[in-house]
Amino acid sequence: MKKYLMVSMVTLWAWAGCFASSPQRPDISTIEKNLLELLNKERTARYLTPLRFSPDLRTVAIEHSKDMASQQILTHLSSSGKSYLDRLVEAGLFFIEIGENVAVSDTFDAAFIHQGFMDSPEHRDNILNPQYDTVGISVVYSEDREYFVTQDFSQALNALGTEEAEITIKNEINKIRENNALPPISFHNIADVEHPQ
C-alpha cells in the first residue's frame, strides 16, 4: 500500500506493508488528538513547554481544512484570499507570534502525517518554536478520500483589563525613563487632580 503526504508544496512518499484487510479508519478527533500528542512529545524531548490545545485556534483551523478540502488544494490562503493572520483577526483572537502547517494525506496515520511535518524544515520549526504556547489542530476527510490537515500555532496574547493595562503602561513608561537616566513619573487619577484633598 502506497501512502503519500503533501506538506505545503513538498510531496513526500513512503511505502507501507500491504494489509490483508484495510485497517479501520479512526474518527477525526482521535487523529487530531494523536497529532497533538506527537508534536508535544517532540517538544518535551527537547525540553520545550508542551503546547496547550486551543478550541478557538481549532475553530480557525477546521474552517481552513474544510476550505482546502472543498477546493481540493493545499494552500495557506482561504478561497476568499484570506491569510492565517487575516483569519485570526477576523475571529477576534489576540497573539504575539503565529505560524501554520498544512498538509494533505491519503492516510489517517497520525505518525506518518507528523513525520512529514518533521521532515520539512519550515514545518518542523513551527512545531519546535519555543515562543508558541497554543495550538489548534484540525483534520477534514474529503470526498476524494484525502485528509486535509491544519495546525495553527500562536503565542497567545491575553487581553488585559483596564486597571491591569494602566498599571502595565505606567510601569513600561517608567522603565523607559529609568533606562534613559530620567526620574520616574508620578501618575495621578483624574479624580485626584479635579478634587485634591
JSON list of N, CA and C in Angstrom, two decimals, residues 138-172:
[
{"chain": "A", "resi": 138, "resn": "SER", "atom": "N", "xyz": [-6.74, 20.56, 13.16]},
{"chain": "A", "resi": 138, "resn": "SER", "atom": "CA", "xyz": [-7.95, 20.03, 12.53]},
{"chain": "A", "resi": 138, "resn": "SER", "atom": "C", "xyz": [-7.59, 19.09, 11.40]},
{"chain": "A", "resi": 139, "resn": "VAL", "atom": "N", "xyz": [-8.43, 18.07, 11.25]},
{"chain": "A", "resi": 139, "resn": "VAL", "atom": "CA", "xyz": [-8.31, 17.12, 10.15]},
{"chain": "A", "resi": 139, "resn": "VAL", "atom": "C", "xyz": [-9.69, 17.00, 9.52]},
{"chain": "A", "resi": 140, "resn": "VAL", "atom": "N", "xyz": [-9.75, 17.14, 8.20]},
{"chain": "A", "resi": 140, "resn": "VAL", "atom": "CA", "xyz": [-11.01, 17.00, 7.47]},
{"chain": "A", "resi": 140, "resn": "VAL", "atom": "C", "xyz": [-10.83, 15.94, 6.41]},
{"chain": "A", "resi": 141, "resn": "TYR", "atom": "N", "xyz": [-11.77, 14.99, 6.37]},
{"chain": "A", "resi": 141, "resn": "TYR", "atom": "CA", "xyz": [-11.74, 13.91, 5.38]},
{"chain": "A", "resi": 141, "resn": "TYR", "atom": "C", "xyz": [-12.59, 14.34, 4.19]},
{"chain": "A", "resi": 142, "resn": "SER", "atom": "N", "xyz": [-11.97, 14.38, 3.02]},
{"chain": "A", "resi": 142, "resn": "SER", "atom": "CA", "xyz": [-12.66, 14.89, 1.84]},
{"chain": "A", "resi": 142, "resn": "SER", "atom": "C", "xyz": [-13.33, 13.77, 1.06]},
{"chain": "A", "resi": 143, "resn": "GLU", "atom": "N", "xyz": [-14.15, 14.16, 0.11]},
{"chain": "A", "resi": 143, "resn": "GLU", "atom": "CA", "xyz": [-14.86, 13.20, -0.75]},
{"chain": "A", "resi": 143, "resn": "GLU", "atom": "C", "xyz": [-13.87, 12.38, -1.57]},
{"chain": "A", "resi": 144, "resn": "ASP", "atom": "N", "xyz": [-12.68, 12.94, -1.84]},
{"chain": "A", "resi": 144, "resn": "ASP", "atom": "CA", "xyz": [-11.67, 12.22, -2.62]},
{"chain": "A", "resi": 144, "resn": "ASP", "atom": "C", "xyz": [-10.82, 11.30, -1.74]},
{"chain": "A", "resi": 145, "resn": "ARG", "atom": "N", "xyz": [-11.30, 11.06, -0.53]},
{"chain": "A", "resi": 145, "resn": "ARG", "atom": "CA", "xyz": [-10.62, 10.16, 0.42]},
{"chain": "A", "resi": 145, "resn": "ARG", "atom": "C", "xyz": [-9.22, 10.66, 0.79]},
{"chain": "A", "resi": 146, "resn": "GLU", "atom": "N", "xyz": [-9.13, 11.94, 0.97]},
{"chain": "A", "resi": 146, "resn": "GLU", "atom": "CA", "xyz": [-7.89, 12.55, 1.41]},
{"chain": "A", "resi": 146, "resn": "GLU", "atom": "C", "xyz": [-8.15, 13.28, 2.73]},
{"chain": "A", "resi": 147, "resn": "TYR", "atom": "N", "xyz": [-7.10, 13.38, 3.53]},
{"chain": "A", "resi": 147, "resn": "TYR", "atom": "CA", "xyz": [-7.18, 14.06, 4.81]},
{"chain": "A", "resi": 147, "resn": "TYR", "atom": "C", "xyz": [-6.47, 15.41, 4.70]},
{"chain": "A", "resi": 148, "resn": "PHE", "atom": "N", "xyz": [-7.21, 16.48, 4.90]},
{"chain": "A", "resi": 148, "resn": "PHE", "atom": "CA", "xyz": [-6.63, 17.82, 4.89]},
{"chain": "A", "resi": 148, "resn": "PHE", "atom": "C", "xyz": [-6.38, 18.23, 6.33]},
{"chain": "A", "resi": 149, "resn": "VAL", "atom": "N", "xyz": [-5.12, 18.56, 6.61]},
{"chain": "A", "resi": 149, "resn": "VAL", "atom": "CA", "xyz": [-4.68, 18.81, 7.98]},
{"chain": "A", "resi": 149, "resn": "VAL", "atom": "C", "xyz": [-4.20, 20.25, 8.12]},
{"chain": "A", "resi": 150, "resn": "THR", "atom": "N", "xyz": [-4.64, 20.92, 9.19]},
{"chain": "A", "resi": 150, "resn": "THR", "atom": "CA", "xyz": [-4.16, 22.26, 9.51]},
{"chain": "A", "resi": 150, "resn": "THR", "atom": "C", "xyz": [-3.71, 22.27, 10.97]},
{"chain": "A", "resi": 151, "resn": "GLN", "atom": "N", "xyz": [-2.51, 22.78, 11.20]},
{"chain": "A", "resi": 151, "resn": "GLN", "atom": "CA", "xyz": [-2.01, 23.02, 12.56]},
{"chain": "A", "resi": 151, "resn": "GLN", "atom": "C", "xyz": [-1.78, 24.52, 12.67]},
{"chain": "A", "resi": 152, "resn": "ASP", "atom": "N", "xyz": [-2.56, 25.17, 13.53]},
{"chain": "A", "resi": 152, "resn": "ASP", "atom": "CA", "xyz": [-2.43, 26.61, 13.73]},
{"chain": "A", "resi": 152, "resn": "ASP", "atom": "C", "xyz": [-1.78, 26.87, 15.09]},
{"chain": "A", "resi": 153, "resn": "PHE", "atom": "N", "xyz": [-0.65, 27.56, 15.05]},
{"chain": "A", "resi": 153, "resn": "PHE", "atom": "CA", "xyz": [0.15, 27.84, 16.25]},
{"chain": "A", "resi": 153, "resn": "PHE", "atom": "C", "xyz": [0.06, 29.32, 16.60]},
{"chain": "A", "resi": 154, "resn": "SER", "atom": "N", "xyz": [0.20, 29.62, 17.91]},
{"chain": "A", "resi": 154, "resn": "SER", "atom": "CA", "xyz": [0.32, 31.02, 18.30]},
{"chain": "A", "resi": 154, "resn": "SER", "atom": "C", "xyz": [1.01, 31.15, 19.64]},
{"chain": "A", "resi": 155, "resn": "GLN", "atom": "N", "xyz": [1.60, 32.31, 19.82]},
{"chain": "A", "resi": 155, "resn": "GLN", "atom": "CA", "xyz": [1.99, 32.74, 21.15]},
{"chain": "A", "resi": 155, "resn": "GLN", "atom": "C", "xyz": [0.86, 33.66, 21.55]},
{"chain": "A", "resi": 156, "resn": "ALA", "atom": "N", "xyz": [0.05, 33.18, 22.47]},
{"chain": "A", "resi": 156, "resn": "ALA", "atom": "CA", "xyz": [-1.18, 33.89, 22.83]},
{"chain": "A", "resi": 156, "resn": "ALA", "atom": "C", "xyz": [-0.89, 35.19, 23.54]},
{"chain": "A", "resi": 157, "resn": "LEU", "atom": "N", "xyz": [-1.75, 36.16, 23.30]},
{"chain": "A", "resi": 157, "resn": "LEU", "atom": "CA", "xyz": [-1.70, 37.43, 23.99]},
{"chain": "A", "resi": 157, "resn": "LEU", "atom": "C", "xyz": [-3.05, 37.60, 24.68]},
{"chain": "A", "resi": 158, "resn": "ASN", "atom": "N", "xyz": [-3.03, 37.54, 25.98]},
{"chain": "A", "resi": 158, "resn": "ASN", "atom": "CA", "xyz": [-4.27, 37.67, 26.73]},
{"chain": "A", "resi": 158, "resn": "ASN", "atom": "C", "xyz": [-4.60, 39.14, 26.92]},
{"chain": "A", "resi": 159, "resn": "ALA", "atom": "N", "xyz": [-5.81, 39.52, 26.58]},
{"chain": "A", "resi": 159, "resn": "ALA", "atom": "CA", "xyz": [-6.25, 40.90, 26.73]},
{"chain": "A", "resi": 159, "resn": "ALA", "atom": "C", "xyz": [-6.30, 41.26, 28.21]},
{"chain": "A", "resi": 160, "resn": "LEU", "atom": "N", "xyz": [-5.79, 42.45, 28.53]},
{"chain": "A", "resi": 160, "resn": "LEU", "atom": "CA", "xyz": [-5.77, 42.91, 29.91]},
{"chain": "A", "resi": 160, "resn": "LEU", "atom": "C", "xyz": [-7.01, 43.72, 30.22]},
{"chain": "A", "resi": 161, "resn": "GLY", "atom": "N", "xyz": [-7.42, 43.70, 31.47]},
{"chain": "A", "resi": 161, "resn": "GLY", "atom": "CA", "xyz": [-8.49, 44.58, 31.92]},
{"chain": "A", "resi": 161, "resn": "GLY", "atom": "C", "xyz": [-7.96, 46.01, 31.98]},
{"chain": "A", "resi": 162, "resn": "THR", "atom": "N", "xyz": [-8.86, 46.97, 32.13]},
{"chain": "A", "resi": 162, "resn": "THR", "atom": "CA", "xyz": [-8.48, 48.39, 32.12]},
{"chain": "A", "resi": 162, "resn": "THR", "atom": "C", "xyz": [-7.44, 48.71, 33.19]},
{"chain": "A", "resi": 163, "resn": "GLU", "atom": "N", "xyz": [-7.69, 48.28, 34.42]},
{"chain": "A", "resi": 163, "resn": "GLU", "atom": "CA", "xyz": [-6.78, 48.60, 35.53]},
{"chain": "A", "resi": 163, "resn": "GLU", "atom": "C", "xyz": [-5.41, 47.96, 35.31]},
{"chain": "A", "resi": 164, "resn": "GLU", "atom": "N", "xyz": [-5.40, 46.69, 34.90]},
{"chain": "A", "resi": 164, "resn": "GLU", "atom": "CA", "xyz": [-4.13, 45.98, 34.66]},
{"chain": "A", "resi": 164, "resn": "GLU", "atom": "C", "xyz": [-3.36, 46.62, 33.50]},
{"chain": "A", "resi": 165, "resn": "ALA", "atom": "N", "xyz": [-4.10, 47.04, 32.46]},
{"chain": "A", "resi": 165, "resn": "ALA", "atom": "CA", "xyz": [-3.45, 47.69, 31.30]},
{"chain": "A", "resi": 165, "resn": "ALA", "atom": "C", "xyz": [-2.81, 49.01, 31.72]},
{"chain": "A", "resi": 166, "resn": "GLU", "atom": "N", "xyz": [-3.51, 49.78, 32.55]},
{"chain": "A", "resi": 166, "resn": "GLU", "atom": "CA", "xyz": [-2.96, 51.06, 33.01]},
{"chain": "A", "resi": 166, "resn": "GLU", "atom": "C", "xyz": [-1.68, 50.85, 33.81]},
{"chain": "A", "resi": 167, "resn": "ILE", "atom": "N", "xyz": [-1.69, 49.89, 34.71]},
{"chain": "A", "resi": 167, "resn": "ILE", "atom": "CA", "xyz": [-0.50, 49.60, 35.51]},
{"chain": "A", "resi": 167, "resn": "ILE", "atom": "C", "xyz": [0.66, 49.18, 34.62]},
{"chain": "A", "resi": 168, "resn": "THR", "atom": "N", "xyz": [0.39, 48.31, 33.65]},
{"chain": "A", "resi": 168, "resn": "THR", "atom": "CA", "xyz": [1.43, 47.84, 32.73]},
{"chain": "A", "resi": 168, "resn": "THR", "atom": "C", "xyz": [2.03, 49.00, 31.95]},
{"chain": "A", "resi": 169, "resn": "ILE", "atom": "N", "xyz": [1.18, 49.90, 31.44]},
{"chain": "A", "resi": 169, "resn": "ILE", "atom": "CA", "xyz": [1.65, 51.05, 30.66]},
{"chain": "A", "resi": 169, "resn": "ILE", "atom": "C", "xyz": [2.50, 51.98, 31.53]},
{"chain": "A", "resi": 170, "resn": "LYS", "atom": "N", "xyz": [2.02, 52.26, 32.73]},
{"chain": "A", "resi": 170, "resn": "LYS", "atom": "CA", "xyz": [2.78, 53.12, 33.65]},
{"chain": "A", "resi": 170, "resn": "LYS", "atom": "C", "xyz": [4.15, 52.53, 33.95]},
{"chain": "A", "resi": 171, "resn": "ASN", "atom": "N", "xyz": [4.18, 51.24, 34.22]},
{"chain": "A", "resi": 171, "resn": "ASN", "atom": "CA", "xyz": [5.46, 50.57, 34.51]},
{"chain": "A", "resi": 171, "resn": "ASN", "atom": "C", "xyz": [6.40, 50.63, 33.32]},
{"chain": "A", "resi": 172, "resn": "GLU", "atom": "N", "xyz": [5.87, 50.44, 32.12]},
{"chain": "A", "resi": 172, "resn": "GLU", "atom": "CA", "xyz": [6.71, 50.48, 30.91]},
{"chain": "A", "resi": 172, "resn": "GLU", "atom": "C", "xyz": [7.26, 51.88, 30.68]}
]
